Amino acid sequence: MKIWNDSEDPFRAKREWMVETQIRARGVRDPRVLEALRVIPRHLFVPPEFQDEAYEDYPLPIGYGQTISQPYMVAAMTEALALEPHHRVLEIGTGSGYQTAVLAYIAREVYTVEYVPELSERARRILQDLGFTNIHFRVGDGSLGWPEAAPFDRILVTAAAPEVPPPLWEQLAPEGIMVIPIGDLWGQELYRIRKTRDGEREEEALFPCAFVPLRGAYGFKA
Ligand code: SAH
């Protein structure tokens, strides 16, 4: 993890600037989330030709028709999860692995599922090089969850879904929280969904968003 404390890191000032002008300025206050975004080298997760834009206020292409989410979106989704250090988290859509790093920086263990093998492999390499040892990777249909490792305290879906995939709801622990964009292919609302101690569902729409589609059994048909 030496790269994180490297005062020579030329991107360090950009990260500070990103957190102040894009994240704190828009109301994100969770100190764990702010610290994670200050520390994690986002430029390592974007293709080389976009490195100079890694800390800008928009998503970027990562190949295979997929994107790395805008920094603010990563921060807002993570804050919405109310993550704590003892949590076990399921993430659907590893993508670049940047959101995975933010989750793994805060939580005890992260299980992350990605549909595109090449993206999963690339993310795994970067995250291992950074020294993360609390991330479990799987290639496959994340709309089915990861039943062997369930239940999860928190579930984050980083692709747009037509509905809450029933397996993910089942794999959410009592008093757990799921954050997921729900809508159609053209636009969605970010939802925070809680499972009460008794297994009841409480839903809250947070704000509009636009994600790439979730594939698989409970995603959009290609
Ligand atoms: N958090 C990622 C977001 C990547 S975009 C980042 O910031 O980099 C969403 C990702 O979800 C894409 O990589 C896409 O391939 C993946 N995806 C889509 N449907 C999926 C499914 N059913 N299971 C697992 N991953 C899926």
mmCIF file with all atom_site columns, N, CA and C and ligand atoms in Angstrom, residues 42 45 60 62-70 74 77 91-100 112-117 119-120 138-145 156-160 211-220, ligand 1:
data_model
loop_
_atom_site.group_PDB
_atom_site.id
_atom_site.type_symbol
_atom_site.label_atom_id
_atom_site.label_alt_id
_atom_site.label_comp_id
_atom_site.label_asym_id
_atom_site.label_entity_id
_atom_site.label_seq_id
_atom_site.pdbx_PDB_ins_code
_atom_site.Cartn_x
_atom_site.Cartn_y
_atom_site.Cartn_z
_atom_site.occupancy
_atom_site.B_iso_or_equiv
_atom_site.pdbx_formal_charge
_atom_site.auth_seq_id
_atom_site.auth_comp_id
_atom_site.auth_asym_id
_atom_site.auth_atom_id
_atom_site.pdbx_PDB_model_num
ATOM   1   N N   . ARG A 1 42  ? -7.346  6.469   -8.127  1.00 0.00 ? 42  ARG A N   1
ATOM   2   C CA  . ARG A 1 42  ? -8.328  6.211   -9.182  1.00 0.00 ? 42  ARG A CA  1
ATOM   3   C C   . ARG A 1 42  ? -7.688  6.134   -10.570 1.00 0.00 ? 42  ARG A C   1
ATOM   4   N N   . PHE A 1 45  ? -7.119  2.834   -12.280 1.00 0.00 ? 45  PHE A N   1
ATOM   5   C CA  . PHE A 1 45  ? -8.267  2.016   -12.670 1.00 0.00 ? 45  PHE A CA  1
ATOM   6   C C   . PHE A 1 45  ? -8.833  2.404   -14.037 1.00 0.00 ? 45  PHE A C   1
ATOM   7   N N   . LEU A 1 60  ? -15.962 7.375   -17.249 1.00 0.00 ? 60  LEU A N   1
ATOM   8   C CA  . LEU A 1 60  ? -15.026 7.191   -18.362 1.00 0.00 ? 60  LEU A CA  1
ATOM   9   C C   . LEU A 1 60  ? -15.184 5.773   -18.909 1.00 0.00 ? 60  LEU A C   1
ATOM   10  N N   . ILE A 1 62  ? -14.163 2.078   -20.010 1.00 0.00 ? 62  ILE A N   1
ATOM   11  C CA  . ILE A 1 62  ? -13.120 1.137   -19.573 1.00 0.00 ? 62  ILE A CA  1
ATOM   12  C C   . ILE A 1 62  ? -13.026 -0.062  -20.525 1.00 0.00 ? 62  ILE A C   1
ATOM   13  N N   . GLY A 1 63  ? -13.672 0.059   -21.705 1.00 0.00 ? 63  GLY A N   1
ATOM   14  C CA  . GLY A 1 63  ? -13.650 -1.036  -22.677 1.00 0.00 ? 63  GLY A CA  1
ATOM   15  C C   . GLY A 1 63  ? -14.858 -1.947  -22.516 1.00 0.00 ? 63  GLY A C   1
ATOM   16  N N   . TYR A 1 64  ? -15.110 -2.778  -23.540 1.00 0.00 ? 64  TYR A N   1
ATOM   17  C CA  . TYR A 1 64  ? -16.223 -3.748  -23.538 1.00 0.00 ? 64  TYR A CA  1
ATOM   18  C C   . TYR A 1 64  ? -17.574 -3.054  -23.354 1.00 0.00 ? 64  TYR A C   1
ATOM   19  N N   . GLY A 1 65  ? -17.662 -1.776  -23.777 1.00 0.00 ? 65  GLY A N   1
ATOM   20  C CA  . GLY A 1 65  ? -18.910 -1.027  -23.685 1.00 0.00 ? 65  GLY A CA  1
ATOM   21  C C   . GLY A 1 65  ? -19.269 -0.621  -22.267 1.00 0.00 ? 65  GLY A C   1
ATOM   22  N N   . GLN A 1 66  ? -18.336 -0.743  -21.322 1.00 0.00 ? 66  GLN A N   1
ATOM   23  C CA  . GLN A 1 66  ? -18.629 -0.453  -19.909 1.00 0.00 ? 66  GLN A CA  1
ATOM   24  C C   . GLN A 1 66  ? -17.930 0.835   -19.477 1.00 0.00 ? 66  GLN A C   1
ATOM   25  N N   . THR A 1 67  ? -18.295 1.322   -18.293 1.00 0.00 ? 67  THR A N   1
ATOM   26  C CA  . THR A 1 67  ? -17.727 2.588   -17.800 1.00 0.00 ? 67  THR A CA  1
ATOM   27  C C   . THR A 1 67  ? -17.315 2.465   -16.340 1.00 0.00 ? 67  THR A C   1
ATOM   28  N N   . ILE A 1 68  ? -16.352 3.294   -15.951 1.00 0.00 ? 68  ILE A N   1
ATOM   29  C CA  . ILE A 1 68  ? -16.056 3.508   -14.540 1.00 0.00 ? 68  ILE A CA  1
ATOM   30  C C   . ILE A 1 68  ? -16.956 4.660   -14.099 1.00 0.00 ? 68  ILE A C   1
ATOM   31  N N   . SER A 1 69  ? -17.682 4.467   -12.998 1.00 0.00 ? 69  SER A N   1
ATOM   32  C CA  . SER A 1 69  ? -18.659 5.465   -12.572 1.00 0.00 ? 69  SER A CA  1
ATOM   33  C C   . SER A 1 69  ? -17.974 6.773   -12.198 1.00 0.00 ? 69  SER A C   1
ATOM   34  N N   . GLN A 1 70  ? -18.745 7.864   -12.334 1.00 0.00 ? 70  GLN A N   1
ATOM   35  C CA  . GLN A 1 70  ? -18.311 9.201   -11.919 1.00 0.00 ? 70  GLN A CA  1
ATOM   36  C C   . GLN A 1 70  ? -17.926 9.155   -10.424 1.00 0.00 ? 70  GLN A C   1
ATOM   37  N N   . VAL A 1 74  ? -19.806 7.154   -7.084  1.00 0.00 ? 74  VAL A N   1
ATOM   38  C CA  . VAL A 1 74  ? -19.165 6.149   -6.224  1.00 0.00 ? 74  VAL A CA  1
ATOM   39  C C   . VAL A 1 74  ? -19.298 6.570   -4.750  1.00 0.00 ? 74  VAL A C   1
ATOM   40  N N   . MET A 1 77  ? -23.090 6.471   -3.573  1.00 0.00 ? 77  MET A N   1
ATOM   41  C CA  . MET A 1 77  ? -23.578 5.098   -3.394  1.00 0.00 ? 77  MET A CA  1
ATOM   42  C C   . MET A 1 77  ? -22.976 4.480   -2.135  1.00 0.00 ? 77  MET A C   1
ATOM   43  N N   . GLU A 1 91  ? -20.824 -6.947  -4.133  1.00 0.00 ? 91  GLU A N   1
ATOM   44  C CA  . GLU A 1 91  ? -20.897 -5.948  -5.197  1.00 0.00 ? 91  GLU A CA  1
ATOM   45  C C   . GLU A 1 91  ? -21.180 -6.643  -6.517  1.00 0.00 ? 91  GLU A C   1
ATOM   46  N N   . ILE A 1 92  ? -22.176 -6.145  -7.256  1.00 0.00 ? 92  ILE A N   1
ATOM   47  C CA  . ILE A 1 92  ? -22.483 -6.688  -8.579  1.00 0.00 ? 92  ILE A CA  1
ATOM   48  C C   . ILE A 1 92  ? -22.012 -5.689  -9.631  1.00 0.00 ? 92  ILE A C   1
ATOM   49  N N   . GLY A 1 93  ? -21.066 -6.114  -10.483 1.00 0.00 ? 93  GLY A N   1
ATOM   50  C CA  . GLY A 1 93  ? -20.482 -5.234  -11.500 1.00 0.00 ? 93  GLY A CA  1
ATOM   51  C C   . GLY A 1 93  ? -19.135 -4.702  -11.046 1.00 0.00 ? 93  GLY A C   1
ATOM   52  N N   . THR A 1 94  ? -18.120 -5.555  -11.075 1.00 0.00 ? 94  THR A N   1
ATOM   53  C CA  . THR A 1 94  ? -16.769 -5.143  -10.657 1.00 0.00 ? 94  THR A CA  1
ATOM   54  C C   . THR A 1 94  ? -16.251 -4.022  -11.549 1.00 0.00 ? 94  THR A C   1
ATOM   55  N N   . GLY A 1 95  ? -16.486 -4.148  -12.853 1.00 0.00 ? 95  GLY A N   1
ATOM   56  C CA  . GLY A 1 95  ? -16.034 -3.131  -13.804 1.00 0.00 ? 95  GLY A CA  1
ATOM   57  C C   . GLY A 1 95  ? -14.550 -2.856  -13.674 1.00 0.00 ? 95  GLY A C   1
ATOM   58  N N   . SER A 1 96  ? -14.216 -1.600  -13.446 1.00 0.00 ? 96  SER A N   1
ATOM   59  C CA  . SER A 1 96  ? -12.806 -1.204  -13.313 1.00 0.00 ? 96  SER A CA  1
ATOM   60  C C   . SER A 1 96  ? -12.195 -1.693  -12.005 1.00 0.00 ? 96  SER A C   1
ATOM   61  N N   . GLY A 1 97  ? -13.024 -1.949  -11.000 1.00 0.00 ? 97  GLY A N   1
ATOM   62  C CA  . GLY A 1 97  ? -12.527 -2.313  -9.675  1.00 0.00 ? 97  GLY A CA  1
ATOM   63  C C   . GLY A 1 97  ? -12.374 -1.128  -8.734  1.00 0.00 ? 97  GLY A C   1
ATOM   64  N N   . TYR A 1 98  ? -12.644 0.075   -9.227  1.00 0.00 ? 98  TYR A N   1
ATOM   65  C CA  . TYR A 1 98  ? -12.453 1.257   -8.372  1.00 0.00 ? 98  TYR A CA  1
ATOM   66  C C   . TYR A 1 98  ? -13.453 1.284   -7.204  1.00 0.00 ? 98  TYR A C   1
ATOM   67  N N   . GLN A 1 99  ? -14.736 1.059   -7.537  1.00 0.00 ? 99  GLN A N   1
ATOM   68  C CA  . GLN A 1 99  ? -15.736 1.013   -6.463  1.00 0.00 ? 99  GLN A CA  1
ATOM   69  C C   . GLN A 1 99  ? -15.426 -0.134  -5.491  1.00 0.00 ? 99  GLN A C   1
ATOM   70  N N   . THR A 1 100 ? -14.948 -1.227  -6.032  1.00 0.00 ? 100 THR A N   1
ATOM   71  C CA  . THR A 1 100 ? -14.548 -2.373  -5.205  1.00 0.00 ? 100 THR A CA  1
ATOM   72  C C   . THR A 1 100 ? -13.491 -1.944  -4.186  1.00 0.00 ? 100 THR A C   1
ATOM   73  N N   . THR A 1 112 ? -17.153 -9.666  -5.091  1.00 0.00 ? 112 THR A N   1
ATOM   74  C CA  . THR A 1 112 ? -17.513 -8.874  -6.264  1.00 0.00 ? 112 THR A CA  1
ATOM   75  C C   . THR A 1 112 ? -17.659 -9.757  -7.492  1.00 0.00 ? 112 THR A C   1
ATOM   76  N N   . VAL A 1 113 ? -18.758 -9.568  -8.227  1.00 0.00 ? 113 VAL A N   1
ATOM   77  C CA  . VAL A 1 113 ? -19.087 -10.408 -9.385  1.00 0.00 ? 113 VAL A CA  1
ATOM   78  C C   . VAL A 1 113 ? -19.105 -9.556  -10.647 1.00 0.00 ? 113 VAL A C   1
ATOM   79  N N   . GLU A 1 114 ? -18.454 -10.027 -11.696 1.00 0.00 ? 114 GLU A N   1
ATOM   80  C CA  . GLU A 1 114 ? -18.408 -9.313  -12.977 1.00 0.00 ? 114 GLU A CA  1
ATOM   81  C C   . GLU A 1 114 ? -18.711 -10.278 -14.115 1.00 0.00 ? 114 GLU A C   1
ATOM   82  N N   . TYR A 1 115 ? -19.500 -9.784  -15.065 1.00 0.00 ? 115 TYR A N   1
ATOM   83  C CA  . TYR A 1 115 ? -19.937 -10.561 -16.219 1.00 0.00 ? 115 TYR A CA  1
ATOM   84  C C   . TYR A 1 115 ? -18.829 -10.754 -17.252 1.00 0.00 ? 115 TYR A C   1
ATOM   85  N N   . VAL A 1 116 ? -18.013 -9.717  -17.449 1.00 0.00 ? 116 VAL A N   1
ATOM   86  C CA  . VAL A 1 116 ? -16.984 -9.723  -18.499 1.00 0.00 ? 116 VAL A CA  1
ATOM   87  C C   . VAL A 1 116 ? -15.661 -10.218 -17.906 1.00 0.00 ? 116 VAL A C   1
ATOM   88  N N   . PRO A 1 117 ? -15.210 -11.414 -18.333 1.00 0.00 ? 117 PRO A N   1
ATOM   89  C CA  . PRO A 1 117 ? -14.012 -12.001 -17.713 1.00 0.00 ? 117 PRO A CA  1
ATOM   90  C C   . PRO A 1 117 ? -12.790 -11.080 -17.757 1.00 0.00 ? 117 PRO A C   1
ATOM   91  N N   . LEU A 1 119 ? -12.587 -7.843  -17.733 1.00 0.00 ? 119 LEU A N   1
ATOM   92  C CA  . LEU A 1 119 ? -12.666 -6.752  -16.748 1.00 0.00 ? 119 LEU A CA  1
ATOM   93  C C   . LEU A 1 119 ? -12.374 -7.272  -15.347 1.00 0.00 ? 119 LEU A C   1
ATOM   94  N N   . SER A 1 120 ? -12.921 -8.437  -15.025 1.00 0.00 ? 120 SER A N   1
ATOM   95  C CA  . SER A 1 120 ? -12.677 -9.026  -13.714 1.00 0.00 ? 120 SER A CA  1
ATOM   96  C C   . SER A 1 120 ? -11.183 -9.274  -13.516 1.00 0.00 ? 120 SER A C   1
ATOM   97  N N   . ARG A 1 138 ? -15.429 -13.076 -8.668  1.00 0.00 ? 138 ARG A N   1
ATOM   98  C CA  . ARG A 1 138 ? -16.108 -14.140 -9.407  1.00 0.00 ? 138 ARG A CA  1
ATOM   99  C C   . ARG A 1 138 ? -16.534 -13.594 -10.765 1.00 0.00 ? 138 ARG A C   1
ATOM   100 N N   . VAL A 1 139 ? -16.409 -14.447 -11.791 1.00 0.00 ? 139 VAL A N   1
ATOM   101 C CA  . VAL A 1 139 ? -16.908 -14.100 -13.119 1.00 0.00 ? 139 VAL A CA  1
ATOM   102 C C   . VAL A 1 139 ? -18.234 -14.816 -13.305 1.00 0.00 ? 139 VAL A C   1
ATOM   103 N N   . GLY A 1 140 ? -19.265 -14.074 -13.709 1.00 0.00 ? 140 GLY A N   1
ATOM   104 C CA  . GLY A 1 140 ? -20.553 -14.722 -13.940 1.00 0.00 ? 140 GLY A CA  1
ATOM   105 C C   . GLY A 1 140 ? -21.702 -13.744 -13.821 1.00 0.00 ? 140 GLY A C   1
ATOM   106 N N   . ASP A 1 141 ? -22.898 -14.307 -13.685 1.00 0.00 ? 141 ASP A N   1
ATOM   107 C CA  . ASP A 1 141 ? -24.121 -13.505 -13.617 1.00 0.00 ? 141 ASP A CA  1
ATOM   108 C C   . ASP A 1 141 ? -24.390 -13.080 -12.175 1.00 0.00 ? 141 ASP A C   1
ATOM   109 N N   . GLY A 1 142 ? -24.053 -11.845 -11.883 1.00 0.00 ? 142 GLY A N   1
ATOM   110 C CA  . GLY A 1 142 ? -24.239 -11.316 -10.531 1.00 0.00 ? 142 GLY A CA  1
ATOM   111 C C   . GLY A 1 142 ? -25.688 -11.104 -10.144 1.00 0.00 ? 142 GLY A C   1
ATOM   112 N N   . SER A 1 143 ? -26.615 -11.159 -11.119 1.00 0.00 ? 143 SER A N   1
ATOM   113 C CA  . SER A 1 143 ? -28.021 -11.004 -10.734 1.00 0.00 ? 143 SER A CA  1
ATOM   114 C C   . SER A 1 143 ? -28.486 -12.219 -9.928  1.00 0.00 ? 143 SER A C   1
ATOM   115 N N   . LEU A 1 144 ? -27.670 -13.274 -9.945  1.00 0.00 ? 144 LEU A N   1
ATOM   116 C CA  . LEU A 1 144 ? -27.962 -14.455 -9.122  1.00 0.00 ? 144 LEU A CA  1
ATOM   117 C C   . LEU A 1 144 ? -27.280 -14.377 -7.762  1.00 0.00 ? 144 LEU A C   1
ATOM   118 N N   . GLY A 1 145 ? -26.464 -13.327 -7.561  1.00 0.00 ? 145 GLY A N   1
ATOM   119 C CA  . GLY A 1 145 ? -25.771 -13.156 -6.286  1.00 0.00 ? 145 GLY A CA  1
ATOM   120 C C   . GLY A 1 145 ? -24.621 -14.130 -6.132  1.00 0.00 ? 145 GLY A C   1
ATOM   121 N N   . LEU A 1 156 ? -24.339 -3.874  -3.128  1.00 0.00 ? 156 LEU A N   1
ATOM   122 C CA  . LEU A 1 156 ? -24.296 -2.735  -4.044  1.00 0.00 ? 156 LEU A CA  1
ATOM   123 C C   . LEU A 1 156 ? -24.345 -3.254  -5.470  1.00 0.00 ? 156 LEU A C   1
ATOM   124 N N   . VAL A 1 157 ? -25.304 -2.753  -6.246  1.00 0.00 ? 157 VAL A N   1
ATOM   125 C CA  . VAL A 1 157 ? -25.409 -3.114  -7.654  1.00 0.00 ? 157 VAL A CA  1
ATOM   126 C C   . VAL A 1 157 ? -25.000 -1.889  -8.456  1.00 0.00 ? 157 VAL A C   1
ATOM   127 N N   . THR A 1 158 ? -23.990 -2.037  -9.322  1.00 0.00 ? 158 THR A N   1
ATOM   128 C CA  . THR A 1 158 ? -23.486 -0.870  -10.060 1.00 0.00 ? 158 THR A CA  1
ATOM   129 C C   . THR A 1 158 ? -23.859 -0.923  -11.536 1.00 0.00 ? 158 THR A C   1
ATOM   130 N N   . ALA A 1 159 ? -24.939 -1.649  -11.862 1.00 0.00 ? 159 ALA A N   1
ATOM   131 C CA  . ALA A 1 159 ? -25.514 -1.642  -13.203 1.00 0.00 ? 159 ALA A CA  1
ATOM   132 C C   . ALA A 1 159 ? -27.031 -1.507  -13.039 1.00 0.00 ? 159 ALA A C   1
ATOM   133 N N   . ALA A 1 160 ? -27.686 -0.945  -14.078 1.00 0.00 ? 160 ALA A N   1
ATOM   134 C CA  . ALA A 1 160 ? -29.109 -0.645  -13.987 1.00 0.00 ? 160 ALA A CA  1
ATOM   135 C C   . ALA A 1 160 ? -29.951 -1.906  -14.069 1.00 0.00 ? 160 ALA A C   1
ATOM   136 N N   . PHE A 1 211 ? -27.041 4.303   -15.485 1.00 0.00 ? 211 PHE A N   1
ATOM   137 C CA  . PHE A 1 211 ? -26.008 3.265   -15.453 1.00 0.00 ? 211 PHE A CA  1
ATOM   138 C C   . PHE A 1 211 ? -26.095 2.399   -16.706 1.00 0.00 ? 211 PHE A C   1
ATOM   139 N N   . VAL A 1 212 ? -25.027 1.667   -17.004 1.00 0.00 ? 212 VAL A N   1
ATOM   140 C CA  . VAL A 1 212 ? -25.085 0.660   -18.059 1.00 0.00 ? 212 VAL A CA  1
ATOM   141 C C   . VAL A 1 212 ? -25.969 -0.484  -17.548 1.00 0.00 ? 212 VAL A C   1
ATOM   142 N N   . PRO A 1 213 ? -26.607 -1.216  -18.493 1.00 0.00 ? 213 PRO A N   1
ATOM   143 C CA  . PRO A 1 213 ? -27.583 -2.219  -18.073 1.00 0.00 ? 213 PRO A CA  1
ATOM   144 C C   . PRO A 1 213 ? -26.983 -3.439  -17.372 1.00 0.00 ? 213 PRO A C   1
ATOM   145 N N   . LEU A 1 214 ? -27.715 -3.926  -16.392 1.00 0.00 ? 214 LEU A N   1
ATOM   146 C CA  . LEU A 1 214 ? -27.428 -5.228  -15.793 1.00 0.00 ? 214 LEU A CA  1
ATOM   147 C C   . LEU A 1 214 ? -27.836 -6.294  -16.802 1.00 0.00 ? 214 LEU A C   1
ATOM   148 N N   . ARG A 1 215 ? -26.983 -7.285  -17.020 1.00 0.00 ? 215 ARG A N   1
ATOM   149 C CA  . ARG A 1 215 ? -27.294 -8.427  -17.878 1.00 0.00 ? 215 ARG A CA  1
ATOM   150 C C   . ARG A 1 215 ? -27.719 -9.598  -16.998 1.00 0.00 ? 215 ARG A C   1
ATOM   151 N N   . GLY A 1 216 ? -27.943 -10.726 -17.634 1.00 0.00 ? 216 GLY A N   1
ATOM   152 C CA  . GLY A 1 216 ? -28.182 -11.947 -16.880 1.00 0.00 ? 216 GLY A CA  1
ATOM   153 C C   . GLY A 1 216 ? -29.649 -12.209 -16.604 1.00 0.00 ? 216 GLY A C   1
ATOM   154 N N   . ALA A 1 217 ? -29.880 -13.204 -15.750 1.00 0.00 ? 217 ALA A N   1
ATOM   155 C CA  . ALA A 1 217 ? -31.219 -13.753 -15.532 1.00 0.00 ? 217 ALA A CA  1
ATOM   156 C C   . ALA A 1 217 ? -32.237 -12.694 -15.104 1.00 0.00 ? 217 ALA A C   1
ATOM   157 N N   . TYR A 1 218 ? -31.831 -11.751 -14.246 1.00 0.00 ? 218 TYR A N   1
ATOM   158 C CA  . TYR A 1 218 ? -32.758 -10.731 -13.759 1.00 0.00 ? 218 TYR A CA  1
ATOM   159 C C   . TYR A 1 218 ? -32.399 -9.345  -14.264 1.00 0.00 ? 218 TYR A C   1
ATOM   160 N N   . GLY A 1 219 ? -31.584 -9.306  -15.320 1.00 0.00 ? 219 GLY A N   1
ATOM   161 C CA  . GLY A 1 219 ? -31.221 -8.027  -15.924 1.00 0.00 ? 219 GLY A CA  1
ATOM   162 C C   . GLY A 1 219 ? -32.050 -7.764  -17.173 1.00 0.00 ? 219 GLY A C   1
ATOM   163 N N   . PHE A 1 220 ? -31.547 -6.873  -18.034 1.00 0.00 ? 220 PHE A N   1
ATOM   164 C CA  . PHE A 1 220 ? -32.204 -6.591  -19.299 1.00 0.00 ? 220 PHE A CA  1
ATOM   165 C C   . PHE A 1 220 ? -31.726 -7.596  -20.330 1.00 0.00 ? 220 PHE A C   1
HETATM 166 N N1  . SAH B 2 .   ? -18.427 -0.085  -10.272 1.00 0.00 ? 1   SAH B N1  1
HETATM 167 C C1  . SAH B 2 .   ? -17.934 -0.163  -11.615 1.00 0.00 ? 1   SAH B C1  1
HETATM 168 C C2  . SAH B 2 .   ? -19.094 0.023   -12.575 1.00 0.00 ? 1   SAH B C2  1
HETATM 169 C C3  . SAH B 2 .   ? -18.871 -0.642  -13.854 1.00 0.00 ? 1   SAH B C3  1
HETATM 170 S S1  . SAH B 2 .   ? -20.242 -0.517  -14.972 1.00 0.00 ? 1   SAH B S1  1
HETATM 171 C C4  . SAH B 2 .   ? -16.886 0.906   -11.849 1.00 0.00 ? 1   SAH B C4  1
HETATM 172 O O1  . SAH B 2 .   ? -17.056 2.010   -11.340 1.00 0.00 ? 1   SAH B O1  1
HETATM 173 O O2  . SAH B 2 .   ? -15.922 0.650   -12.546 1.00 0.00 ? 1   SAH B O2  1
HETATM 174 C C5  . SAH B 2 .   ? -21.195 -1.937  -14.542 1.00 0.00 ? 1   SAH B C5  1
HETATM 175 C C6  . SAH B 2 .   ? -20.516 -3.271  -14.664 1.00 0.00 ? 1   SAH B C6  1
HETATM 176 O O3  . SAH B 2 .   ? -21.499 -4.272  -14.425 1.00 0.00 ? 1   SAH B O3  1
HETATM 177 C C7  . SAH B 2 .   ? -19.918 -3.573  -16.029 1.00 0.00 ? 1   SAH B C7  1
HETATM 178 O O4  . SAH B 2 .   ? -18.569 -3.921  -15.874 1.00 0.00 ? 1   SAH B O4  1
HETATM 179 C C8  . SAH B 2 .   ? -20.741 -4.770  -16.517 1.00 0.00 ? 1   SAH B C8  1
HETATM 180 O O5  . SAH B 2 .   ? -19.990 -5.674  -17.298 1.00 0.00 ? 1   SAH B O5  1
HETATM 181 C C9  . SAH B 2 .   ? -21.193 -5.383  -15.226 1.00 0.00 ? 1   SAH B C9  1
HETATM 182 N N2  . SAH B 2 .   ? -22.373 -6.241  -15.304 1.00 0.00 ? 1   SAH B N2  1
HETATM 183 C C10 . SAH B 2 .   ? -23.483 -6.094  -16.059 1.00 0.00 ? 1   SAH B C10 1
HETATM 184 N N3  . SAH B 2 .   ? -24.359 -7.087  -15.819 1.00 0.00 ? 1   SAH B N3  1
HETATM 185 C C11 . SAH B 2 .   ? -23.796 -7.901  -14.899 1.00 0.00 ? 1   SAH B C11 1
HETATM 186 C C12 . SAH B 2 .   ? -24.207 -9.109  -14.236 1.00 0.00 ? 1   SAH B C12 1
HETATM 187 N N4  . SAH B 2 .   ? -25.397 -9.686  -14.473 1.00 0.00 ? 1   SAH B N4  1
HETATM 188 N N5  . SAH B 2 .   ? -23.348 -9.664  -13.359 1.00 0.00 ? 1   SAH B N5  1
HETATM 189 C C13 . SAH B 2 .   ? -22.144 -9.106  -13.092 1.00 0.00 ? 1   SAH B C13 1
HETATM 190 N N6  . SAH B 2 .   ? -21.712 -7.957  -13.667 1.00 0.00 ? 1   SAH B N6  1
HETATM 191 C C14 . SAH B 2 .   ? -22.524 -7.361  -14.562 1.00 0.00 ? 1   SAH B C14 1
#
